[in-house]
């Protein structure tokens, strides 16, 4: 199946399985650079047009991924002429489709009935879709409190979804255990080398689509995309498509409370730390940190100015490009920012931003969201009478003071709360939840992802 055999860069051991880390010495496993077809013989219609660089499979599982467009920005004066690679135009709205096409092709060839993966969302959605196409049963382990829109998409493609653990690392451990128990194919993007080999086609396409590329700007995340971009460039150099590496800039988040906005960017520790540093050094690029808050602004800005709807994590590369252009580190015309994912996978984040609310439940009306907030406040004993609830909710943010009483009345009528006592002074009523109230709150919590 391999054109060049996966090899540990430290101890030089060769492997047949698509591992990323050497079981013997923990070194990074990589595919030695491939000398593939010349550009003149390639008619780019999908990622598979680059098959001379890819492992061979009996039956490739494809949804026509890859061959994503390169556009030039025009409306924002600070970003004018910057090239953007629209990776969110892939079948499930993410660059991960390139990886999942290879992974499911491999799983299919291995005759497995089940595939198990772990991620913070986009990869799991993609894995589910490609598993459906391959006729293989997907199980996805995800950290708790992931966005509902993402979970629903996984289920839509027929995936079993297991929510476990607070972090991606925990979810990966759980998924590894399940894969062993079920004798299933294991497909975490941080552990499977086919992820890298699929995603590397982004670089090869860029070189085919653009005459001269000086800089490539990508989200750092777990480090897998940086590594993939580098791998593609290695192949392009080996095949005499280009002479030298463009600079690779890796975008990460300044650590703040709002870093949760970009699950795929937020990673306590990237999986391939030292290798990412080496790659940045070797290509004369560097790591750029951006504030989490700027991502939403950039995502809303590109929607309004260019008509493109991207997820906040993707928008981080625009914030970074803005900085690099301002500091004259890059020339927009010869730079490419990779927009990795679609805004449709992050609807709740945009909804809460646009409505000016802290929490929004997609699909629920604003008044239902408010009722949930009120139940939550009373249950947690943070506030238990009208005025204190109104203050806790952020005063005017949740409507007029009187509207809180209307919500309380309706909740009482439905038997979800009851009067705890009426104080003599001012006849102030304090409330507590009924048993039914607690049960309802639990059910609603199941529906809601905390933003
Ligand atoms: Zn080794």
GROMACS .gro file of C-alpha atoms and ligand atoms in nm, residues 8-13 15 22 24-27, ligand 1:
model
   13
    8UNK     CA    1   1.094   0.635   1.251
    9UNK     CA    2   1.308   0.947   1.217
   10UNK     CA    3   1.510   0.850   1.529
   11UNK     CA    4   1.579   0.475   1.518
   12UNK     CA    5   1.495   0.422   1.147
   13UNK     CA    6   1.264   0.128   1.223
   15UNK     CA    7   0.641   0.008   0.998
   22UNK     CA    8   0.752   0.483   1.719
   24UNK     CA    9   1.023   0.148   2.037
   25UNK     CA   10   1.178   0.492   2.087
   26UNK     CA   11   0.879   0.734   2.073
   27UNK     CA   12   1.035   0.907   1.772
  452LIG    ZN1   13   1.205   0.466   1.669
   0.00000   0.00000   0.00000
